[in-house]
Amino acid sequence: MSRMVVNATVNGEPVEFLAGGGQSLLDALRDELRLTGSKEGCGTGDCGACSVIVDGRLVCACLMLAPEAEGTRIETIEGLADNGHLHPLQHQFLEQAALQCGFCTPGLLMASKALLDRNADPTESEVRYWLAGNMCRCTGYDKVVRAVMDAAADLRQAEKPR
Amino acid sequence: MSGVDYLAPASVADAVSALRASAGSARLMAGGTDLLVQMRGGRAKPEVVIDLKRIPGLMGIRGEGGGFVIGAATSGAALGEHEALKAAWPGVIEAANLIGSTQVQGRASLGGNLCNASPAADGVPALIAAGAVCIIEGPAGAREVQVEKVQAGPGKTTLAADEILLAFRLPPRPARSSDAYLRLIPRTEMDIAVVGVGVSLTLDAGGVCNAARVSVGAVAPTCLLVEAAGVALVGTTLDDAALAKMEAAVSAACRPISDKRGTAEYRTKVACVLARRAALIAKDRANA
Ligand SMILES: Cc1cc2nc3c(=O)[nH]c(=O)nc-3n(C[C@H](O)[C@H](O)[C@H](O)COP(=O)(O)OP(=O)(O)OC[C@H]3O[C@@H](n4cnc5c(N)ncnc54)[C@H](O)[C@@H]3O)c2cc1C
Ligand code: FES
Ligand code: FES
């Protein structure tokens, strides 16, 4: 088996790492790049705990091979806050207690970010369908959905010309 | 999944020669949402994974001769964002977009859905109803075959070991044509179809159906084209008698298994109900 050199942009920074041909992007992020925010719940695409954004598309990092990342732009949970300033989604998740154990939270935040990046004003049912691939065993989802709706409102407010 | 080599050829010719060189130890990968799960579970043990997504012809959607050509590895998310394709083939796109979650949509392709050859694949009945044609490349050159000829049984296709599905060709759409796909799952998202039905039809100026194709999934070892069901609709306005005849044809074609998702009787009944509903949706869309 040959390991390959992979060059990509992760959270705005150029990175270079060695990847095994059959290694998942999730394992590369966690083990090679030491970005352990993305979690592995299932490894089979069912839980969404490993959600990251690759070239603008939300994907399960467990269902993508690390060498596929060559030349891509990857966003992970580690890049969501801006120099210690929490993203409005993170702020609302804390405000509304939209997490308990927190294992699903990085995935839910990245999935929610991908939604708000393309739809600034989603309906509640749009939020629920968009997040259907993110399992949470603790919260019952209601607080998560409310946090996403309120973060969307915060972002719209912040965008308004003063 | 260690010990695997990853190749990302930039042309079909390179992919075909990599496939030949591997002598059966390679697997093709589009979105990987079936393949990587199978590798993880130990059901697939390739030595080489050939990623098809760097080959230009396999990615994206283009208009051709009044119809569309869909690259076999194009993601469901990209299909759903193509307004012209969605307007012409709403049934094909709703079927493709039912596959998995938002995350799975970012990767899953119709080519992978067909070649994985699950009898419950959501994209396949819609493609069969649409009359879609596969463009397949192998060492001997390109060939074309109807989608309904590709699945050979659960997990099996009629593609040779060194052939690659390049694209789907969707024919030009006459006026007053449309399609629809419906599936039954016990949940609202993220589940495998108990039954899936695709219907595509064309109406004449007077609202009489002059062409129709009906396809069912999850009720036989492969997704089926039910020719008699389409024939039952032709020459009618989809009145009750015609729909009853179509249901009888669907029922006769079903040979499902009984399992934890549903008994054979239940699946057969649901296939009839969904076929009726999908036909009426397609008719409304064609009239719109
Ligand atoms: C969480 C989850 C939910 C899912 N939900 C659904 C669902 O609701 N409905 C559904 O139908 N499926 C579902 N699936 C299964 C899967 O996502 C689909 O079948 C998908 O369309 C496969 O496409 P892919 O591009 O990821 O295929 P891949 O995994 O890349 O390939 C699948 C198979 O086809 C072969 N192949 C791929 N492309 C080609 C080609 N161009 N030529 C020849 N062979 C090729 C591969 O070698 C492999 O054997 C789900 C999967 C997951 C993980
Ligand atoms: S770890 Fe990737 S979806 Fe569960
Ligand atoms: S907070 Fe525990 S799984 Fe979601």
Coordinates of C-alpha atoms and ligand atoms in Angstrom, one line a residue:
Chain A
M1 CA 0.0 0.0 0.0
S2 CA 1.3 3.4 -0.8
R3 CA 0.7 6.5 1.2
M4 CA 0.0 9.6 -0.7
V5 CA 0.8 13.3 -0.1
V6 CA -2.3 15.3 0.0
N7 CA -2.5 19.1 -0.3
A8 CA -5.7 20.8 0.8
T9 CA -7.0 24.0 2.4
V10 CA -8.4 23.3 5.9
N11 CA -10.2 26.2 7.6
G12 CA -8.4 28.7 5.3
E13 CA -4.9 27.3 6.0
P14 CA -3.0 25.3 3.4
V15 CA -2.1 21.8 4.8
E16 CA -0.1 18.9 3.6
F17 CA -0.4 15.4 5.0
L18 CA 0.2 11.7 4.2
A19 CA -2.9 9.6 3.6
G20 CA -3.4 5.9 3.2
G21 CA -5.4 5.0 0.1
G22 CA -8.2 3.6 2.1
Q23 CA -8.1 6.0 5.0
S24 CA -11.2 8.1 5.6
L25 CA -11.0 11.9 5.5
L26 CA -12.3 11.7 9.1
D27 CA -9.3 9.6 10.2
A28 CA -6.9 11.9 8.4
L29 CA -8.4 15.0 10.0
R30 CA -8.3 13.4 13.5
D31 CA -5.1 11.4 13.3
E32 CA -2.9 13.2 10.8
L33 CA -4.0 16.8 11.3
R34 CA -5.0 16.4 15.0
L35 CA -8.4 18.1 14.3
T36 CA -10.4 16.0 16.7
G37 CA -13.5 18.1 16.7
S38 CA -15.2 16.0 14.0
K39 CA -16.5 12.8 15.7
E40 CA -17.0 9.3 14.6
G41 CA -20.4 8.0 15.7
C42 CA -21.0 5.2 13.2
G43 CA -18.5 5.4 10.4
T44 CA -21.3 4.5 7.9
G45 CA -23.0 7.7 7.0
D46 CA -25.9 7.3 9.4
C47 CA -25.2 9.7 12.3
G48 CA -23.7 12.9 10.8
A49 CA -21.2 13.4 13.8
C50 CA -18.4 13.6 11.2
S51 CA -20.1 16.3 9.1
V52 CA -17.6 18.7 7.3
I53 CA -18.0 21.1 4.4
V54 CA -15.9 20.2 1.3
D55 CA -15.9 22.8 -1.5
G56 CA -19.1 24.2 -0.2
R57 CA -20.9 20.8 0.1
L58 CA -21.8 19.2 3.4
V59 CA -20.5 15.6 3.5
C60 CA -19.8 12.8 6.0
A61 CA -16.0 12.8 6.5
C62 CA -16.3 9.1 7.3
L63 CA -17.6 8.4 3.8
M64 CA -14.9 10.2 1.9
L65 CA -11.4 8.9 1.3
A66 CA -8.5 11.1 2.5
P67 CA -6.8 11.2 -0.9
E68 CA -10.0 12.6 -2.4
A69 CA -9.3 15.8 -0.5
E70 CA -6.4 16.7 -2.8
G71 CA -7.0 20.3 -4.0
T72 CA -10.2 20.8 -2.0
R73 CA -11.3 23.5 0.5
I74 CA -12.4 21.9 3.8
E75 CA -14.3 23.6 6.6
T76 CA -14.4 21.8 10.0
I77 CA -15.8 22.8 13.4
E78 CA -12.3 24.1 14.4
G79 CA -12.8 26.9 11.9
L80 CA -16.3 28.0 12.9
A81 CA -15.4 30.5 15.6
D82 CA -13.6 33.6 14.4
N83 CA -10.4 34.2 16.5
G84 CA -12.2 33.1 19.7
H85 CA -15.5 34.9 18.8
L86 CA -18.2 32.3 18.7
H87 CA -20.2 31.9 15.5
P88 CA -23.9 32.9 16.1
L89 CA -24.8 29.2 15.8
Q90 CA -22.4 28.3 18.6
H91 CA -23.7 31.2 20.7
Q92 CA -27.3 30.1 20.2
F93 CA -26.5 26.4 20.9
L94 CA -25.1 27.5 24.3
E95 CA -27.9 30.0 25.0
Q96 CA -30.7 27.5 24.3
A97 CA -28.9 24.5 25.8
A98 CA -29.1 22.7 22.5
L99 CA -26.6 20.1 23.6
Q100 CA -26.0 17.8 26.5
C101 CA -23.2 15.3 26.0
G102 CA -22.1 17.3 23.0
F103 CA -21.0 14.4 20.8
C104 CA -23.3 15.3 17.9
T105 CA -22.7 19.0 18.3
P106 CA -19.8 19.6 15.9
G107 CA -21.7 17.8 13.2
L108 CA -24.9 19.6 13.9
L109 CA -23.1 22.9 13.8
M110 CA -21.4 22.3 10.5
A111 CA -24.6 21.0 9.0
S112 CA -26.5 24.0 10.2
K113 CA -23.7 26.3 8.9
A114 CA -24.0 24.7 5.4
L115 CA -27.8 25.3 5.5
L116 CA -27.5 29.0 6.6
D117 CA -24.7 29.5 4.0
R118 CA -27.3 28.9 1.3
N119 CA -30.6 29.7 2.9
A120 CA -30.5 32.7 5.3
D121 CA -34.2 32.3 6.2
P122 CA -35.1 28.7 6.4
T123 CA -38.5 27.5 7.7
E124 CA -38.7 25.1 10.7
S125 CA -39.5 22.2 8.4
E126 CA -36.6 23.1 6.1
V127 CA -34.3 23.0 9.1
R128 CA -35.7 19.6 10.3
Y129 CA -35.3 18.0 6.8
W130 CA -31.8 19.5 6.3
L131 CA -30.7 18.1 9.7
A132 CA -32.3 14.6 9.3
G133 CA -28.9 13.0 8.8
N134 CA -27.6 14.3 12.2
M135 CA -28.5 12.0 15.1
C136 CA -28.7 13.3 18.6
R137 CA -29.5 11.0 21.5
C138 CA -29.8 13.6 24.1
T139 CA -31.7 16.8 23.2
G140 CA -34.7 15.5 21.4
Y141 CA -33.9 18.0 18.6
D142 CA -36.3 20.7 19.6
K143 CA -33.7 23.0 21.2
V144 CA -31.4 22.4 18.3
V145 CA -34.0 23.5 15.8
R146 CA -34.8 26.6 17.9
A147 CA -31.1 27.5 18.2
V148 CA -30.7 27.2 14.4
M149 CA -33.8 29.4 13.7
D150 CA -32.6 32.0 16.2
A151 CA -29.0 32.0 14.9
A152 CA -30.4 32.5 11.4
A153 CA -32.3 35.5 12.7
D154 CA -29.2 36.8 14.4
L155 CA -27.2 36.5 11.1
R156 CA -29.9 38.3 9.1
Q157 CA -29.9 41.1 11.7
A158 CA -26.1 41.4 11.5
E159 CA -26.3 41.5 7.7
K160 CA -28.8 44.4 7.6
P161 CA -27.3 47.7 6.5
R162 CA -27.3 50.1 9.4
Chain B
M1 CA -9.5 -0.4 5.0
S2 CA -5.7 -0.2 5.1
G3 CA -3.7 -1.7 2.2
V4 CA -5.8 0.0 -0.4
D5 CA -4.4 2.0 -3.3
Y6 CA -6.4 5.0 -4.5
L7 CA -6.4 6.1 -8.1
A8 CA -8.1 9.1 -9.6
P9 CA -7.8 8.9 -13.4
A10 CA -8.5 12.0 -15.4
S11 CA -9.9 10.2 -18.4
V12 CA -12.2 7.3 -19.2
A13 CA -9.4 5.6 -21.2
D14 CA -7.1 5.7 -18.1
A15 CA -9.9 4.4 -15.9
V16 CA -10.7 1.5 -18.2
S17 CA -7.0 0.5 -18.4
A18 CA -6.6 0.8 -14.6
L19 CA -9.6 -1.5 -14.3
R20 CA -8.2 -4.0 -16.7
A21 CA -4.7 -3.9 -15.1
S22 CA -6.2 -4.7 -11.7
A23 CA -7.6 -8.0 -12.9
G24 CA -10.6 -7.9 -10.7
S25 CA -9.1 -6.5 -7.5
A26 CA -10.3 -2.9 -8.2
R27 CA -13.6 -1.2 -7.5
L28 CA -14.9 1.9 -9.1
M29 CA -16.1 4.6 -6.8
A30 CA -18.4 7.6 -7.5
G31 CA -19.7 9.1 -4.2
G32 CA -18.6 6.0 -2.2
T33 CA -21.8 6.0 -0.1
D34 CA -22.4 2.4 -0.9
L35 CA -18.8 1.2 -1.6
L36 CA -17.1 2.7 1.5
V37 CA -19.9 1.3 3.8
Q38 CA -19.3 -2.1 2.2
M39 CA -15.5 -1.8 2.6
R40 CA -15.9 -0.7 6.2
G41 CA -18.1 -3.7 6.9
G42 CA -15.7 -6.1 5.2
R43 CA -18.2 -7.0 2.4
A44 CA -16.0 -5.4 -0.2
K45 CA -12.2 -5.9 -0.1
P46 CA -10.7 -4.1 -3.1
E47 CA -7.0 -3.6 -3.4
V48 CA -7.5 -0.6 -5.6
V49 CA -10.2 2.1 -5.5
I50 CA -10.7 4.0 -8.8
D51 CA -12.3 7.3 -8.1
L52 CA -14.4 8.4 -11.1
K53 CA -15.0 12.0 -10.1
R54 CA -12.0 13.5 -11.7
I55 CA -13.2 12.4 -15.2
P56 CA -15.0 15.4 -16.8
G57 CA -17.7 13.4 -18.7
L58 CA -18.9 11.7 -15.5
M59 CA -19.6 14.9 -13.7
G60 CA -22.3 17.4 -14.4
I61 CA -25.4 17.8 -16.6
R62 CA -25.5 18.9 -20.2
G63 CA -28.3 19.4 -22.7
E64 CA -28.0 17.4 -25.9
G65 CA -30.4 17.0 -28.8
G66 CA -33.3 18.4 -26.8
G67 CA -32.7 16.0 -23.9
F68 CA -30.2 15.8 -21.1
V69 CA -27.1 13.8 -20.5
I70 CA -26.3 13.3 -16.8
G71 CA -22.8 12.3 -15.8
A72 CA -23.0 9.0 -13.9
A73 CA -21.0 10.3 -10.9
T74 CA -22.9 13.6 -10.5
S75 CA -24.1 14.1 -6.9
G76 CA -27.8 14.2 -6.0
A77 CA -27.2 17.7 -4.6
A78 CA -26.0 18.9 -8.0
L79 CA -29.0 17.3 -9.8
G80 CA -31.4 19.1 -7.4
E81 CA -29.8 22.5 -8.2
H82 CA -30.3 22.1 -12.0
E83 CA -33.5 24.0 -12.6
A84 CA -34.0 23.0 -16.2
L85 CA -33.5 19.3 -15.5
K86 CA -35.8 19.5 -12.5
A87 CA -38.5 21.2 -14.6
A88 CA -38.3 18.5 -17.4
W89 CA -37.9 15.4 -15.1
P90 CA -39.3 16.2 -11.7
G91 CA -39.8 12.5 -10.9
V92 CA -36.2 11.6 -11.7
I93 CA -34.9 14.4 -9.5
E94 CA -37.3 13.8 -6.6
A95 CA -36.2 10.2 -6.6
A96 CA -32.5 11.1 -6.7
N97 CA -33.0 13.6 -3.9
L98 CA -34.7 11.1 -1.6
I99 CA -31.4 9.2 -1.3
G100 CA -30.1 9.5 2.2
S101 CA -29.4 12.7 4.1
T102 CA -28.1 16.2 3.1
Q103 CA -24.6 14.8 3.7
V104 CA -25.2 11.7 1.5
Q105 CA -26.7 13.9 -1.2
G106 CA -23.4 15.8 -1.3
R107 CA -21.9 12.6 -2.7
A108 CA -24.4 9.9 -3.8
S109 CA -24.8 9.5 -7.6
L110 CA -27.4 7.9 -9.9
G111 CA -24.7 5.8 -11.5
G112 CA -23.7 4.4 -8.1
N113 CA -27.4 3.9 -7.2
L114 CA -27.9 1.8 -10.4
C115 CA -24.6 -0.1 -10.3
N116 CA -24.9 -1.0 -6.6
A117 CA -28.0 -2.9 -7.8
S118 CA -30.2 -2.8 -4.8
P119 CA -33.7 -3.8 -5.6
A120 CA -34.8 -0.9 -3.4
A121 CA -32.6 1.8 -5.1
D122 CA -34.7 4.9 -5.2
G123 CA -33.2 6.4 -8.4
V124 CA -33.7 3.4 -10.5
P125 CA -37.5 3.1 -11.0
A126 CA -37.7 6.8 -11.8
L127 CA -34.9 6.4 -14.5
I128 CA -36.6 3.3 -15.9
A129 CA -40.0 5.1 -16.1
A130 CA -38.2 8.0 -17.8
G131 CA -36.9 5.7 -20.5
A132 CA -33.3 6.7 -19.6
V133 CA -30.5 5.1 -21.6
C134 CA -27.0 4.2 -20.1
I135 CA -23.9 5.1 -22.0
I136 CA -21.3 2.5 -21.1
E137 CA -17.6 2.4 -22.0
G138 CA -15.4 -0.7 -22.2
P139 CA -12.3 -1.9 -23.9
A140 CA -14.3 -2.5 -27.1
G141 CA -15.7 1.0 -27.1
A142 CA -19.0 2.6 -26.1
R143 CA -22.4 0.9 -26.1
E144 CA -25.9 2.1 -25.0
V145 CA -28.5 0.1 -23.1
Q146 CA -31.8 0.8 -21.4
V147 CA -31.6 1.3 -17.6
E148 CA -34.0 -1.7 -17.0
K149 CA -31.4 -4.0 -18.6
V150 CA -28.6 -3.2 -16.1
Q151 CA -29.7 -4.7 -12.8
A152 CA -29.2 -8.5 -12.8
G153 CA -30.1 -9.3 -9.2
P154 CA -29.3 -8.0 -5.8
G155 CA -25.8 -6.5 -6.0
K156 CA -25.3 -7.7 -9.6
T157 CA -25.3 -5.9 -12.9
T158 CA -25.0 -6.8 -16.6
L159 CA -21.9 -4.6 -16.9
A160 CA -18.7 -6.5 -17.7
A161 CA -15.9 -6.4 -15.2
D162 CA -14.0 -3.9 -17.3
E163 CA -16.9 -1.6 -18.2
I164 CA -17.7 1.8 -16.8
L165 CA -21.1 3.6 -16.8
L166 CA -20.4 7.0 -18.2
A167 CA -23.7 8.8 -18.2
F168 CA -27.5 8.6 -18.5
R169 CA -29.3 10.0 -21.6
L170 CA -32.8 11.4 -20.9
P171 CA -34.8 11.7 -24.2
P172 CA -36.3 15.0 -25.4
R173 CA -39.6 15.7 -23.7
P174 CA -42.7 16.3 -25.8
A175 CA -45.2 19.0 -24.6
R176 CA -47.5 17.9 -21.7
S177 CA -45.1 15.3 -20.4
S178 CA -44.1 14.7 -16.8
D179 CA -43.1 12.1 -14.3
A180 CA -43.3 11.3 -10.5
Y181 CA -41.7 9.0 -8.0
L182 CA -43.1 7.9 -4.7
R183 CA -41.7 5.5 -2.1
L184 CA -43.1 4.1 1.2
I185 CA -40.9 4.2 4.2
P186 CA -42.0 3.9 7.8
R187 CA -40.1 7.1 8.7
T188 CA -40.1 10.5 6.9
E189 CA -36.3 10.4 6.1
M190 CA -33.3 8.2 6.0
D191 CA -34.7 4.7 5.4
I192 CA -34.8 2.0 2.7
A193 CA -37.9 1.9 0.4
V194 CA -40.5 -0.8 1.3
V195 CA -41.8 -0.1 -2.2
G196 CA -40.9 2.6 -4.8
V197 CA -42.8 3.5 -8.0
G198 CA -41.9 5.7 -10.9
V199 CA -44.4 6.8 -13.6
S200 CA -43.7 8.9 -16.7
L201 CA -46.3 9.9 -19.2
T202 CA -47.3 12.2 -22.0
L203 CA -50.8 13.7 -22.7
D204 CA -52.2 14.9 -26.0
A205 CA -53.8 18.3 -26.4
G206 CA -57.2 16.8 -25.3
G207 CA -55.7 15.4 -22.1
V208 CA -55.6 11.8 -23.4
C209 CA -52.4 9.8 -22.4
N210 CA -50.4 8.8 -25.5
A211 CA -47.3 7.3 -23.8
A212 CA -46.7 6.0 -20.3
R213 CA -44.1 3.9 -18.5
V214 CA -44.4 2.5 -15.0
S215 CA -41.6 1.0 -13.0
V216 CA -41.5 -0.6 -9.5
G217 CA -38.8 -1.1 -7.0
A218 CA -38.3 -3.3 -3.9
V219 CA -40.9 -5.8 -5.1
A220 CA -38.6 -8.2 -7.1
P221 CA -34.9 -9.0 -7.2
T222 CA -34.4 -6.0 -9.5
C223 CA -36.3 -2.8 -10.3
L224 CA -38.9 -3.7 -13.0
L225 CA -40.4 -2.0 -16.0
V226 CA -44.1 -3.0 -16.0
E227 CA -44.9 -2.5 -19.6
A228 CA -48.6 -3.6 -19.3
A229 CA -49.1 -1.0 -16.6
G230 CA -48.0 1.7 -19.0
V231 CA -50.1 0.3 -21.8
A232 CA -53.2 0.4 -19.5
L233 CA -52.9 4.2 -19.3
V234 CA -52.4 4.8 -23.0
G235 CA -55.6 6.0 -24.8
T236 CA -57.2 7.1 -21.5
T237 CA -57.6 10.2 -19.4
L238 CA -56.4 8.2 -16.4
D239 CA -60.0 7.5 -15.4
D240 CA -60.8 5.0 -12.6
A241 CA -61.1 2.1 -15.0
A242 CA -57.7 2.8 -16.6
L243 CA -56.1 3.2 -13.1
A244 CA -57.6 -0.1 -12.0
K245 CA -56.2 -1.9 -15.1
M246 CA -52.8 -0.3 -14.4
E247 CA -53.0 -1.5 -10.7
A248 CA -53.8 -5.0 -11.9
A249 CA -50.8 -5.0 -14.2
V250 CA -48.5 -3.8 -11.3
S251 CA -49.9 -6.4 -9.0
A252 CA -49.3 -9.2 -11.5
A253 CA -45.6 -8.0 -12.0
C254 CA -44.8 -7.9 -8.3
R255 CA -42.9 -10.9 -6.8
P256 CA -41.7 -9.5 -3.5
I257 CA -40.2 -11.2 -0.5
S258 CA -41.6 -11.0 3.0
D259 CA -39.2 -9.5 5.5
K260 CA -39.2 -7.2 8.5
R261 CA -40.1 -4.2 6.3
G262 CA -43.3 -5.8 5.0
T263 CA -45.0 -8.9 3.9
A264 CA -45.3 -9.8 0.2
E265 CA -49.0 -9.1 0.3
Y266 CA -48.5 -5.7 1.9
R267 CA -45.8 -4.7 -0.6
T268 CA -47.9 -5.7 -3.6
K269 CA -50.9 -3.7 -2.3
V270 CA -48.7 -0.7 -1.6
A271 CA -47.1 -0.9 -5.1
C272 CA -50.6 -0.6 -6.6
V273 CA -51.6 2.4 -4.3
L274 CA -48.3 4.2 -5.0
A275 CA -48.6 3.6 -8.8
R276 CA -52.1 5.1 -8.8
R277 CA -50.9 8.2 -6.8
A278 CA -47.7 8.6 -8.9
A279 CA -49.7 8.4 -12.1
L280 CA -52.1 11.1 -10.9
I281 CA -49.2 13.4 -9.8
A282 CA -47.5 12.9 -13.2
K283 CA -50.8 13.8 -14.9
D284 CA -51.3 16.9 -12.9
R285 CA -47.7 18.0 -13.6
A286 CA -48.1 17.3 -17.3
N287 CA -51.2 19.5 -17.3
A288 CA -49.6 22.3 -15.4
Ligands
LIG1 C1 -26.9 6.9 5.3 C2 -27.2 6.4 4.0 C3 -28.6 6.5 3.5 C4 -28.9 6.0 2.3 N1 -30.2 6.2 1.8 C5 -30.5 5.7 0.6 C6 -31.9 5.9 0.1 O1 -32.7 6.5 0.8 N2 -32.2 5.3 -1.1 C7 -31.3 4.7 -1.9 O2 -31.6 4.3 -3.0 N3 -30.0 4.5 -1.4 C8 -29.6 5.0 -0.2 N4 -28.3 4.8 0.2 C9 -27.4 4.1 -0.6 C10 -26.5 5.0 -1.5 O3 -26.3 6.3 -1.0 C11 -27.0 5.1 -2.9 O4 -27.2 3.8 -3.5 C12 -26.2 6.0 -3.8 O5 -26.9 6.4 -5.0 C13 -24.9 5.3 -4.3 O6 -24.1 6.2 -5.1 P1 -22.6 6.5 -4.9 O7 -22.2 7.4 -6.0 O8 -22.3 6.9 -3.5 O9 -22.1 5.0 -5.2 P2 -20.7 4.3 -4.9 O10 -20.7 3.8 -3.5 O11 -19.5 5.1 -5.4 O12 -20.8 3.0 -5.9 C14 -21.8 2.1 -5.7 C15 -21.5 0.8 -6.6 O13 -21.6 1.1 -7.9 C16 -20.3 1.0 -8.6 N5 -20.2 2.1 -9.5 C17 -20.3 3.4 -9.1 N6 -20.2 4.2 -10.2 C18 -20.0 3.4 -11.2 C19 -19.9 3.6 -12.6 N7 -19.9 4.9 -13.2 N8 -19.8 2.6 -13.5 C20 -19.8 1.3 -13.0 N9 -19.9 1.0 -11.7 C21 -20.0 2.1 -10.8 C22 -19.3 0.9 -7.5 O14 -18.2 0.1 -7.8 C23 -20.1 0.3 -6.3 O15 -20.2 -1.1 -6.5 C24 -27.9 5.4 1.5 C25 -26.6 5.3 1.9 C26 -26.3 5.8 3.2 C27 -24.8 5.7 3.6
FES2 S1 -19.5 8.9 11.7 FE1 -19.8 9.6 9.8 S2 -22.0 9.6 9.7 FE2 -21.6 8.6 11.6
FES3 S1 -26.0 16.2 22.8 FE1 -25.6 14.1 23.2 S2 -25.9 13.2 21.2 FE2 -26.6 15.2 20.9

